[in-house]
């Protein structure tokens, strides 16, 4: 396996492309927007510069990594030589189904089709293809170049051979693959999102403020960042989408998103990406100033 195609040049997509390219794979980075591709490549270059500053890689390593990435605006051309495709588009089920239908038509017959979805059914995605045995979930964690975990999610029809191939490939990237079954939220978000949602409920009910909630979880539970800060980092719209998938999939009210989260997303307060969530990021991307809405 030499040629990897990554669909989507956003936060997760450019991180996945970076990781494969740095590991010596040839990467086709596909997006519908040249602006998105340029922004993604710029992010990769900046992240490589940080690694150089920490003496983890050399300037030559950076040049080789960037040379391993070729960008495409056309999906058909981008997947033409792929041994593996990793879809990392927006967490929207209809969009993913459309992409997988197109990838199935354009990608080589032996190509494995994977998705970085954080909650959507692999079985449902595989069902729109003629190769369901070659469809699998590869749920990377953000930031991809740093985080070790990859959730490997088998759909109902995913073959043992494909699962083994993707597990071994993940190890080649320096990751720790963990196999899980195909249920809403998988493992990571089935546990994480209810915690984040409960933190938002705690704020919504006036039990404590933003900083107080995050401080309790950081100092009391040894979490590297508080749940509200983490929600901002993930994107409140992404959190809402995952909770909706879980609520719809399990039909259990415990997964119902907090009304405060729903309202914030409708108001465009999506966290770091929009400049404001539970914290104000207008002057810094660090969670240092609580949003005026919660003071």
Tab-separated table of N, CA and C in Angstrom, residues 148-243:
chain	number	residue	atom	x	y	z
A	148	UNK	N	-2.102	9.328	19.515
A	148	UNK	CA	-1.703	7.962	19.144
A	148	UNK	C	-2.865	7.063	18.746
A	149	UNK	N	-4.047	7.326	19.250
A	149	UNK	CA	-5.158	6.402	19.043
A	149	UNK	C	-5.773	6.508	17.654
A	150	UNK	N	-6.090	5.342	17.060
A	150	UNK	CA	-6.987	5.282	15.915
A	150	UNK	C	-8.045	4.232	16.233
A	151	UNK	N	-9.307	4.655	16.308
A	151	UNK	CA	-10.399	3.688	16.459
A	151	UNK	C	-10.635	3.032	15.102
A	152	UNK	N	-10.533	1.721	15.051
A	152	UNK	CA	-10.787	0.975	13.824
A	152	UNK	C	-12.166	0.340	13.961
A	153	UNK	N	-13.106	0.768	13.113
A	153	UNK	CA	-14.492	0.335	13.252
A	153	UNK	C	-14.896	-0.568	12.106
A	154	UNK	N	-15.248	-1.787	12.431
A	154	UNK	CA	-15.713	-2.741	11.438
A	154	UNK	C	-17.203	-2.544	11.191
A	155	UNK	N	-17.576	-2.428	9.910
A	155	UNK	CA	-18.984	-2.459	9.559
A	155	UNK	C	-19.466	-3.900	9.578
A	156	UNK	N	-20.756	-4.102	9.325
A	156	UNK	CA	-21.346	-5.437	9.355
A	156	UNK	C	-20.664	-6.374	8.363
A	157	UNK	N	-20.234	-5.831	7.210
A	157	UNK	CA	-19.672	-6.669	6.147
A	157	UNK	C	-18.159	-6.545	5.997
A	158	UNK	N	-17.511	-5.701	6.805
A	158	UNK	CA	-16.065	-5.505	6.674
A	158	UNK	C	-15.322	-6.828	6.839
A	159	UNK	N	-14.425	-7.132	5.918
A	159	UNK	CA	-13.723	-8.419	5.954
A	159	UNK	C	-12.610	-8.434	6.987
A	160	UNK	N	-12.246	-9.646	7.413
A	160	UNK	CA	-11.123	-9.818	8.337
A	160	UNK	C	-9.828	-9.315	7.697
A	161	UNK	N	-9.675	-9.571	6.402
A	161	UNK	CA	-8.456	-9.176	5.698
A	161	UNK	C	-8.288	-7.664	5.689
A	162	UNK	N	-9.368	-6.953	5.389
A	162	UNK	CA	-9.316	-5.488	5.375
A	162	UNK	C	-9.035	-4.948	6.770
A	163	UNK	N	-9.678	-5.521	7.764
A	163	UNK	CA	-9.449	-5.074	9.142
A	163	UNK	C	-7.990	-5.256	9.539
A	164	UNK	N	-7.435	-6.415	9.227
A	164	UNK	CA	-6.031	-6.685	9.548
A	164	UNK	C	-5.108	-5.715	8.822
A	165	UNK	N	-5.401	-5.449	7.545
A	165	UNK	CA	-4.580	-4.524	6.756
A	165	UNK	C	-4.562	-3.135	7.375
A	166	UNK	N	-5.723	-2.645	7.780
A	166	UNK	CA	-5.822	-1.290	8.334
A	166	UNK	C	-5.208	-1.222	9.732
A	167	UNK	N	-5.336	-2.288	10.501
A	167	UNK	CA	-4.686	-2.322	11.814
A	167	UNK	C	-3.166	-2.224	11.651
A	168	UNK	N	-2.618	-2.990	10.715
A	168	UNK	CA	-1.170	-2.973	10.490
A	168	UNK	C	-0.710	-1.641	9.914
A	169	UNK	N	-1.502	-1.080	9.017
A	169	UNK	CA	-1.167	0.218	8.437
A	169	UNK	C	-1.115	1.298	9.508
A	170	UNK	N	-2.064	1.278	10.424
A	170	UNK	CA	-2.086	2.262	11.508
A	170	UNK	C	-0.821	2.177	12.345
A	171	UNK	N	-0.332	0.962	12.568
A	171	UNK	CA	0.915	0.784	13.329
A	171	UNK	C	2.098	1.376	12.572
A	172	UNK	N	2.069	1.280	11.230
A	172	UNK	CA	3.144	1.867	10.422
A	172	UNK	C	3.194	3.387	10.598
A	173	UNK	N	2.066	3.985	10.941
A	173	UNK	CA	2.001	5.430	11.164
A	173	UNK	C	2.457	5.807	12.580
A	174	UNK	N	2.807	4.807	13.376
A	174	UNK	CA	3.181	5.080	14.753
A	174	UNK	C	1.984	5.226	15.673
A	175	UNK	N	0.826	4.755	15.213
A	175	UNK	CA	-0.403	4.866	15.991
A	175	UNK	C	-0.695	3.562	16.729
A	176	UNK	N	-1.639	3.646	17.655
A	176	UNK	CA	-2.122	2.469	18.363
A	176	UNK	C	-3.559	2.212	17.915
A	177	UNK	N	-3.767	1.248	17.008
A	177	UNK	CA	-5.126	0.967	16.541
A	177	UNK	C	-5.896	0.144	17.567
A	178	UNK	N	-7.165	0.471	17.749
A	178	UNK	CA	-8.017	-0.263	18.680
A	178	UNK	C	-9.312	-0.609	17.961
A	179	UNK	N	-9.594	-1.896	17.842
A	179	UNK	CA	-10.767	-2.344	17.085
A	179	UNK	C	-12.034	-2.248	17.931
A	180	UNK	N	-13.065	-1.634	17.366
A	180	UNK	CA	-14.362	-1.526	18.048
A	180	UNK	C	-15.469	-1.877	17.058
A	181	UNK	N	-16.640	-2.138	17.583
A	181	UNK	CA	-17.766	-2.503	16.734
A	181	UNK	C	-18.601	-1.294	16.357
A	182	UNK	N	-19.459	-1.489	15.371
A	182	UNK	CA	-20.178	-0.398	14.722
A	182	UNK	C	-21.496	-0.076	15.422
A	183	UNK	N	-21.403	0.767	16.449
A	183	UNK	CA	-22.584	1.278	17.134
A	183	UNK	C	-22.422	2.790	17.273
A	184	UNK	N	-23.521	3.543	17.356
A	184	UNK	CA	-23.429	5.012	17.361
A	184	UNK	C	-22.436	5.553	18.390
A	185	UNK	N	-21.506	6.379	17.902
A	185	UNK	CA	-20.511	6.981	18.780
A	185	UNK	C	-19.299	6.109	19.013
A	186	UNK	N	-19.382	4.811	18.584
A	186	UNK	CA	-18.296	3.866	18.774
A	186	UNK	C	-17.925	3.809	20.267
A	187	UNK	N	-16.657	3.933	20.628
A	187	UNK	CA	-16.288	3.963	22.049
A	187	UNK	C	-15.935	5.383	22.493
A	188	UNK	N	-15.043	6.029	21.756
A	188	UNK	CA	-14.532	7.337	22.185
A	188	UNK	C	-15.655	8.334	22.435
A	189	UNK	N	-16.513	8.515	21.443
A	189	UNK	CA	-17.543	9.545	21.588
A	189	UNK	C	-18.770	9.075	22.355
A	190	UNK	N	-18.956	7.759	22.434
A	190	UNK	CA	-20.060	7.272	23.273
A	190	UNK	C	-19.813	7.621	24.734
A	191	UNK	N	-18.545	7.675	25.123
A	191	UNK	CA	-18.191	8.038	26.499
A	191	UNK	C	-17.946	9.539	26.632
A	192	UNK	N	-17.229	10.123	25.635
A	192	UNK	CA	-16.834	11.531	25.735
A	192	UNK	C	-18.009	12.492	25.598
A	193	UNK	N	-18.864	12.282	24.598
A	193	UNK	CA	-19.908	13.268	24.325
A	193	UNK	C	-20.943	13.409	25.440
A	194	UNK	N	-21.382	12.325	26.075
A	194	UNK	CA	-22.270	12.530	27.223
A	194	UNK	C	-21.612	13.322	28.353
A	195	UNK	N	-20.279	13.147	28.535
A	195	UNK	CA	-19.581	13.933	29.548
A	195	UNK	C	-19.584	15.415	29.184
A	196	UNK	N	-19.271	15.715	27.931
A	196	UNK	CA	-19.291	17.105	27.481
A	196	UNK	C	-20.700	17.679	27.604
A	197	UNK	N	-21.685	16.904	27.181
A	197	UNK	CA	-23.078	17.360	27.251
A	197	UNK	C	-23.495	17.627	28.699
A	198	UNK	N	-23.034	16.771	29.623
A	198	UNK	CA	-23.367	16.957	31.040
A	198	UNK	C	-22.688	18.206	31.603
A	199	UNK	N	-21.467	18.489	31.124
A	199	UNK	CA	-20.795	19.720	31.545
A	199	UNK	C	-21.579	20.945	31.073
A	200	UNK	N	-22.111	20.872	29.850
A	200	UNK	CA	-22.920	21.983	29.332
A	200	UNK	C	-24.209	22.103	30.128
A	201	UNK	N	-24.823	20.967	30.480
A	201	UNK	CA	-26.029	20.985	31.328
A	201	UNK	C	-25.726	21.609	32.689
A	202	UNK	N	-24.542	21.297	33.223
A	202	UNK	CA	-24.151	21.838	34.519
A	202	UNK	C	-24.036	23.361	34.462
A	203	UNK	N	-23.483	23.869	33.357
A	203	UNK	CA	-23.421	25.317	33.145
A	203	UNK	C	-24.823	25.891	32.942
A	204	UNK	N	-25.612	25.214	32.115
A	204	UNK	CA	-26.985	25.637	31.774
A	204	UNK	C	-27.851	25.750	33.029
A	205	UNK	N	-27.636	24.833	33.987
A	205	UNK	CA	-28.440	24.819	35.213
A	205	UNK	C	-27.892	25.728	36.306
A	206	UNK	N	-26.775	26.421	36.015
A	206	UNK	CA	-26.235	27.383	36.963
A	206	UNK	C	-25.499	26.779	38.139
A	207	UNK	N	-25.062	25.537	38.008
A	207	UNK	CA	-24.336	24.890	39.104
A	207	UNK	C	-22.971	25.543	39.301
A	208	UNK	N	-22.317	25.899	38.198
A	208	UNK	CA	-21.005	26.551	38.258
A	208	UNK	C	-20.741	27.234	36.926
A	209	UNK	N	-19.706	28.091	36.912
A	209	UNK	CA	-19.353	28.810	35.705
A	209	UNK	C	-18.425	28.008	34.808
A	210	UNK	N	-18.089	28.581	33.659
A	210	UNK	CA	-17.262	27.910	32.659
A	210	UNK	C	-15.905	27.514	33.240
A	211	UNK	N	-15.194	28.480	33.795
A	211	UNK	CA	-13.857	28.194	34.323
A	211	UNK	C	-13.908	27.217	35.491
A	212	UNK	N	-14.939	27.343	36.318
A	212	UNK	CA	-15.049	26.474	37.484
A	212	UNK	C	-15.269	25.013	37.069
A	213	UNK	N	-16.131	24.804	36.091
A	213	UNK	CA	-16.384	23.443	35.607
A	213	UNK	C	-15.116	22.847	35.016
A	214	UNK	N	-14.439	23.617	34.191
A	214	UNK	CA	-13.217	23.107	33.571
A	214	UNK	C	-12.112	22.866	34.607
A	215	UNK	N	-12.023	23.738	35.604
A	215	UNK	CA	-11.001	23.571	36.650
A	215	UNK	C	-11.233	22.298	37.444
A	216	UNK	N	-12.484	22.019	37.784
A	216	UNK	CA	-12.797	20.793	38.537
A	216	UNK	C	-12.338	19.552	37.772
A	217	UNK	N	-12.610	19.524	36.469
A	217	UNK	CA	-12.267	18.341	35.684
A	217	UNK	C	-10.764	18.250	35.410
A	218	UNK	N	-10.103	19.393	35.279
A	218	UNK	CA	-8.656	19.363	35.040
A	218	UNK	C	-7.893	18.977	36.302
A	219	UNK	N	-8.224	19.598	37.415
A	219	UNK	CA	-7.473	19.354	38.647
A	219	UNK	C	-7.991	18.150	39.417
A	220	UNK	N	-9.296	17.905	39.330
A	220	UNK	CA	-9.885	16.796	40.082
A	220	UNK	C	-9.806	15.466	39.366
A	221	UNK	N	-9.863	15.493	38.036
A	221	UNK	CA	-9.879	14.255	37.253
A	221	UNK	C	-8.638	14.097	36.375
A	222	UNK	N	-7.705	15.038	36.485
A	222	UNK	CA	-6.437	14.995	35.729
A	222	UNK	C	-6.654	14.997	34.222
A	223	UNK	N	-7.725	15.667	33.760
A	223	UNK	CA	-7.931	15.817	32.322
A	223	UNK	C	-7.027	16.943	31.805
A	224	UNK	N	-6.421	16.774	30.633
A	224	UNK	CA	-5.517	17.818	30.118
A	224	UNK	C	-6.219	19.123	29.802
A	225	UNK	N	-7.495	19.057	29.448
A	225	UNK	CA	-8.299	20.270	29.287
A	225	UNK	C	-9.708	19.986	29.771
A	226	UNK	N	-10.396	21.045	30.205
A	226	UNK	CA	-11.753	20.869	30.705
A	226	UNK	C	-12.727	20.521	29.592
A	227	UNK	N	-13.901	19.988	29.923
A	227	UNK	CA	-14.858	19.552	28.910
A	227	UNK	C	-15.419	20.684	28.056
A	228	UNK	N	-15.549	21.884	28.619
A	228	UNK	CA	-16.078	23.002	27.828
A	228	UNK	C	-15.007	23.524	26.877
A	229	UNK	N	-13.774	23.583	27.353
A	229	UNK	CA	-12.658	23.942	26.474
A	229	UNK	C	-12.513	22.904	25.366
A	230	UNK	N	-12.642	21.638	25.705
A	230	UNK	CA	-12.529	20.567	24.721
A	230	UNK	C	-13.649	20.654	23.688
A	231	UNK	N	-14.853	20.971	24.148
A	231	UNK	CA	-15.976	21.127	23.217
A	231	UNK	C	-15.695	22.240	22.212
A	232	UNK	N	-15.146	23.343	22.699
A	232	UNK	CA	-14.762	24.446	21.801
A	232	UNK	C	-13.711	23.983	20.795
A	233	UNK	N	-12.762	23.187	21.258
A	233	UNK	CA	-11.672	22.704	20.412
A	233	UNK	C	-12.205	21.754	19.335
A	234	UNK	N	-13.090	20.854	19.715
A	234	UNK	CA	-13.691	19.911	18.762
A	234	UNK	C	-14.572	20.658	17.768
A	235	UNK	N	-15.304	21.635	18.251
A	235	UNK	CA	-16.313	22.347	17.469
A	235	UNK	C	-17.687	22.008	18.020
A	236	UNK	N	-18.414	23.013	18.484
A	236	UNK	CA	-19.722	22.741	19.097
A	236	UNK	C	-20.697	22.153	18.088
A	237	UNK	N	-20.543	22.504	16.818
A	237	UNK	CA	-21.403	21.925	15.785
A	237	UNK	C	-21.121	20.440	15.611
A	238	UNK	N	-19.855	20.053	15.729
A	238	UNK	CA	-19.496	18.635	15.630
A	238	UNK	C	-20.046	17.871	16.835
A	239	UNK	N	-19.906	18.452	18.029
A	239	UNK	CA	-20.459	17.822	19.235
A	239	UNK	C	-21.964	17.613	19.090
A	240	UNK	N	-22.645	18.631	18.590
A	240	UNK	CA	-24.098	18.530	18.409
A	240	UNK	C	-24.448	17.437	17.411
A	241	UNK	N	-23.713	17.378	16.315
A	241	UNK	CA	-23.955	16.367	15.292
A	241	UNK	C	-23.790	14.960	15.851
A	242	UNK	N	-22.733	14.747	16.632
A	242	UNK	CA	-22.479	13.423	17.203
A	242	UNK	C	-23.572	13.051	18.193
A	243	UNK	N	-23.957	13.978	19.051
A	243	UNK	CA	-25.033	13.706	20.007
A	243	UNK	C	-26.335	13.380	19.292
